[in-house]
Amino acid sequence: TIDGADLQRRLRERHVRLHPRTDWAALPADGGGRGGEGVVVEAQEERRRESTIPSGRLELIRLKDANQAEPNKAVVQAVDFHPSGSIMLTAGFDKRVRCFQVDGARNPKLFSVFFEDTPVRSAMFVDDGSKIVASGRRPFYYSLDVATQQATKFPGLMYSKERSMESFCTTPPGAEHPMLAFLANDGTIPLVSLRSHMWVADLKLTGSVRAAAFSADGRQLLAHGGGGEVYTWDLRTRRCVSRAVDRGCLVGTALATAPGGLFATGSDSGVVNLYGSAAASGPSKHTTFDDAGRAAVQRGGAPLGPQSPAPVKEFLNLTTKADVLRFNGDGHVLAMGSTMKRNALRLVHVPSRTVFANWPTSKSPLHYVHSVAFSPASDLLAIGNARGRVLLYKLSHYSTQ
């Protein structure tokens, strides 16, 4: 049994966990007569011990749409959070990049920029949030200054006849050498410096390249190709250090990385594979690779082909191509989805390798999901759909950290 004061304390703590902005439920300075400061410290320590999100049931709270002040007039192709977590961008084929202040209640629009010659396919915050890079199916891209809303147009690579720079990825905030990696049609990945916007190097894989992502420390680049293989390059030497067959994959469609070396791959069959760090670190320190990722020499001179690491988990929850993948900040939650089927989005509890069973529900208004983003603190989840809306959810576990 518990007394009334203890019951009140527990109810208040639970309410603050679920609704952290309701100050009336916070414990008073005296802790309700139980040595309040000690109780607060005890609760904080308990939350730190429980920092890993529990499996099984996910607690989410639906907030106002992130772009309710001005919904997109086309499919939301891109959503991304500013490193501060308080600003979010949306972009799509209506040729606009919009920024909103995310407070969960009003989400007011900060500004909107129209690109007359570019239906936007990809857009991300770069340079620690001071710039936005936006691109479409055009041989150029734009860099937008967040403070002044001035856009600068950068032409495509002079040596290349590439007609589209619509797909790219960028190094994480704080990377030693910030850069962009564009996905070209012939399996080439041009690297462009974010400081000078000049070409740095070309990486090459066999066949076509469908997806790419930088490692969490920005020192490696992983790419998924049309041949169903994952390539890993060391950006310090710009040499391929690993070429691995993605199990059960004929055509790769998505790739996402997480802290600790974890990465996930998506395929056209809907299979999502989760791999540990060993799959990207290369088969042996005695193995070298040529520029196309072909294993050339192993100790003793024996040739070595692509490796076939076993995934730590295969997820078969999607039945159409898995082309939406995103980890949250600590790598404990993975969002996986498909643009080809209505409501095709699932969240994975990575530590236990299980899918959260209680969400989404039959009443979740996901529609056709095209883009997903977690806030830097992982307390917010944004979902862009084909209706031009960006659904916003609060993850209660991270809201109390």
PDB file of C-alpha atoms in Angstrom, residues 156-259:
ATOM      1  CA  GLY A 156      26.609  21.197 -61.948  1.00  0.00           C
ATOM      2  CA  LEU A 157      30.038  19.699 -62.386  1.00  0.00           C
ATOM      3  CA  MET A 158      31.727  21.098 -65.481  1.00  0.00           C
ATOM      4  CA  TYR A 159      33.324  17.790 -66.462  1.00  0.00           C
ATOM      5  CA  SER A 160      30.044  15.869 -66.223  1.00  0.00           C
ATOM      6  CA  LYS A 161      26.966  15.736 -68.420  1.00  0.00           C
ATOM      7  CA  GLU A 162      24.802  14.777 -65.460  1.00  0.00           C
ATOM      8  CA  ARG A 163      21.338  16.265 -65.910  1.00  0.00           C
ATOM      9  CA  SER A 164      20.027  15.687 -62.420  1.00  0.00           C
ATOM     10  CA  MET A 165      21.363  16.531 -58.966  1.00  0.00           C
ATOM     11  CA  GLU A 166      18.080  15.617 -57.297  1.00  0.00           C
ATOM     12  CA  SER A 167      19.486  13.179 -54.731  1.00  0.00           C
ATOM     13  CA  PHE A 168      22.230  13.929 -52.250  1.00  0.00           C
ATOM     14  CA  CYS A 169      23.280  13.446 -48.642  1.00  0.00           C
ATOM     15  CA  THR A 170      25.366  15.622 -46.369  1.00  0.00           C
ATOM     16  CA  THR A 171      27.882  15.088 -43.592  1.00  0.00           C
ATOM     17  CA  PRO A 172      26.506  15.328 -40.032  1.00  0.00           C
ATOM     18  CA  PRO A 173      26.901  18.556 -38.012  1.00  0.00           C
ATOM     19  CA  GLY A 174      30.406  19.024 -36.666  1.00  0.00           C
ATOM     20  CA  ALA A 175      32.143  16.996 -39.391  1.00  0.00           C
ATOM     21  CA  GLU A 176      35.792  17.944 -39.927  1.00  0.00           C
ATOM     22  CA  HIS A 177      35.318  18.283 -43.679  1.00  0.00           C
ATOM     23  CA  PRO A 178      31.657  19.164 -44.426  1.00  0.00           C
ATOM     24  CA  MET A 179      30.606  18.031 -47.872  1.00  0.00           C
ATOM     25  CA  LEU A 180      27.767  16.915 -50.095  1.00  0.00           C
ATOM     26  CA  ALA A 181      27.577  13.585 -51.903  1.00  0.00           C
ATOM     27  CA  PHE A 182      25.418  13.589 -55.053  1.00  0.00           C
ATOM     28  CA  LEU A 183      24.056  10.401 -56.629  1.00  0.00           C
ATOM     29  CA  ALA A 184      24.801  10.306 -60.365  1.00  0.00           C
ATOM     30  CA  ASN A 185      23.197   7.985 -62.898  1.00  0.00           C
ATOM     31  CA  ASP A 186      26.285   5.955 -63.810  1.00  0.00           C
ATOM     32  CA  GLY A 187      27.239   4.822 -60.317  1.00  0.00           C
ATOM     33  CA  THR A 188      29.432   7.860 -59.700  1.00  0.00           C
ATOM     34  CA  ILE A 189      29.176   9.798 -56.430  1.00  0.00           C
ATOM     35  CA  PRO A 190      30.680  13.295 -56.789  1.00  0.00           C
ATOM     36  CA  LEU A 191      31.806  14.845 -53.510  1.00  0.00           C
ATOM     37  CA  VAL A 192      31.416  18.627 -53.214  1.00  0.00           C
ATOM     38  CA  SER A 193      32.864  20.793 -50.451  1.00  0.00           C
ATOM     39  CA  LEU A 194      30.307  22.781 -48.471  1.00  0.00           C
ATOM     40  CA  ARG A 195      32.904  25.452 -47.759  1.00  0.00           C
ATOM     41  CA  SER A 196      33.893  26.240 -51.339  1.00  0.00           C
ATOM     42  CA  HIS A 197      31.156  24.391 -53.304  1.00  0.00           C
ATOM     43  CA  MET A 198      33.947  22.969 -55.428  1.00  0.00           C
ATOM     44  CA  TRP A 199      34.325  19.387 -56.601  1.00  0.00           C
ATOM     45  CA  VAL A 200      36.489  17.303 -54.246  1.00  0.00           C
ATOM     46  CA  ALA A 201      36.529  13.766 -55.644  1.00  0.00           C
ATOM     47  CA  ASP A 202      34.498  11.069 -57.377  1.00  0.00           C
ATOM     48  CA  LEU A 203      33.628   7.742 -55.796  1.00  0.00           C
ATOM     49  CA  LYS A 204      32.502   4.904 -58.058  1.00  0.00           C
ATOM     50  CA  LEU A 205      30.554   1.709 -57.625  1.00  0.00           C
ATOM     51  CA  THR A 206      29.542  -0.970 -60.081  1.00  0.00           C
ATOM     52  CA  GLY A 207      26.095  -0.370 -61.582  1.00  0.00           C
ATOM     53  CA  SER A 208      23.763   2.384 -60.435  1.00  0.00           C
ATOM     54  CA  VAL A 209      23.693   4.133 -57.069  1.00  0.00           C
ATOM     55  CA  ARG A 210      20.274   4.424 -55.413  1.00  0.00           C
ATOM     56  CA  ALA A 211      21.010   5.653 -51.874  1.00  0.00           C
ATOM     57  CA  ALA A 212      23.897   6.927 -49.754  1.00  0.00           C
ATOM     58  CA  ALA A 213      24.570   8.107 -46.212  1.00  0.00           C
ATOM     59  CA  PHE A 214      27.550   9.379 -44.239  1.00  0.00           C
ATOM     60  CA  SER A 215      28.543   7.640 -41.036  1.00  0.00           C
ATOM     61  CA  ALA A 216      27.686   9.357 -37.759  1.00  0.00           C
ATOM     62  CA  ASP A 217      31.257  10.676 -37.415  1.00  0.00           C
ATOM     63  CA  GLY A 218      31.419  11.846 -41.044  1.00  0.00           C
ATOM     64  CA  ARG A 219      34.513   9.770 -41.791  1.00  0.00           C
ATOM     65  CA  GLN A 220      32.878   7.175 -44.024  1.00  0.00           C
ATOM     66  CA  LEU A 221      30.345   7.146 -46.823  1.00  0.00           C
ATOM     67  CA  LEU A 222      28.060   4.168 -47.433  1.00  0.00           C
ATOM     68  CA  ALA A 223      26.210   3.677 -50.713  1.00  0.00           C
ATOM     69  CA  HIS A 224      23.601   1.175 -51.873  1.00  0.00           C
ATOM     70  CA  GLY A 225      23.482   0.185 -55.517  1.00  0.00           C
ATOM     71  CA  GLY A 226      21.235  -1.333 -58.125  1.00  0.00           C
ATOM     72  CA  GLY A 227      23.254  -4.531 -57.815  1.00  0.00           C
ATOM     73  CA  GLY A 228      22.145  -5.090 -54.225  1.00  0.00           C
ATOM     74  CA  GLU A 229      25.537  -4.365 -52.693  1.00  0.00           C
ATOM     75  CA  VAL A 230      26.615  -1.868 -50.039  1.00  0.00           C
ATOM     76  CA  TYR A 231      29.899  -0.035 -50.563  1.00  0.00           C
ATOM     77  CA  THR A 232      31.842   1.758 -47.821  1.00  0.00           C
ATOM     78  CA  TRP A 233      34.533   4.352 -48.461  1.00  0.00           C
ATOM     79  CA  ASP A 234      37.039   5.836 -46.030  1.00  0.00           C
ATOM     80  CA  LEU A 235      36.833   9.555 -46.809  1.00  0.00           C
ATOM     81  CA  ARG A 236      40.313  10.230 -45.423  1.00  0.00           C
ATOM     82  CA  THR A 237      41.903   8.052 -48.120  1.00  0.00           C
ATOM     83  CA  ARG A 238      38.880   7.984 -50.480  1.00  0.00           C
ATOM     84  CA  ARG A 239      39.362   4.251 -50.900  1.00  0.00           C
ATOM     85  CA  CYS A 240      36.653   1.612 -50.746  1.00  0.00           C
ATOM     86  CA  VAL A 241      37.148  -0.428 -47.572  1.00  0.00           C
ATOM     87  CA  SER A 242      34.160  -2.735 -47.864  1.00  0.00           C
ATOM     88  CA  ARG A 243      31.854  -4.168 -50.487  1.00  0.00           C
ATOM     89  CA  ALA A 244      29.090  -6.317 -49.039  1.00  0.00           C
ATOM     90  CA  VAL A 245      26.124  -8.147 -50.521  1.00  0.00           C
ATOM     91  CA  ASP A 246      22.862  -7.022 -48.950  1.00  0.00           C
ATOM     92  CA  ARG A 247      21.142 -10.297 -48.117  1.00  0.00           C
ATOM     93  CA  GLY A 248      17.965 -10.922 -50.113  1.00  0.00           C
ATOM     94  CA  CYS A 249      18.286  -7.654 -52.019  1.00  0.00           C
ATOM     95  CA  LEU A 250      18.222  -7.376 -55.805  1.00  0.00           C
ATOM     96  CA  VAL A 251      17.857  -3.595 -56.026  1.00  0.00           C
ATOM     97  CA  GLY A 252      18.690  -1.313 -53.119  1.00  0.00           C
ATOM     98  CA  THR A 253      16.288   1.575 -52.503  1.00  0.00           C
ATOM     99  CA  ALA A 254      17.278   3.181 -49.165  1.00  0.00           C
ATOM    100  CA  LEU A 255      20.119   3.449 -46.666  1.00  0.00           C
ATOM    101  CA  ALA A 256      20.416   4.985 -43.197  1.00  0.00           C
ATOM    102  CA  THR A 257      23.227   5.111 -40.637  1.00  0.00           C
ATOM    103  CA  ALA A 258      23.263   5.442 -36.846  1.00  0.00           C
ATOM    104  CA  PRO A 259      25.803   6.057 -34.055  1.00  0.00           C
TER     105      PRO A 259
END
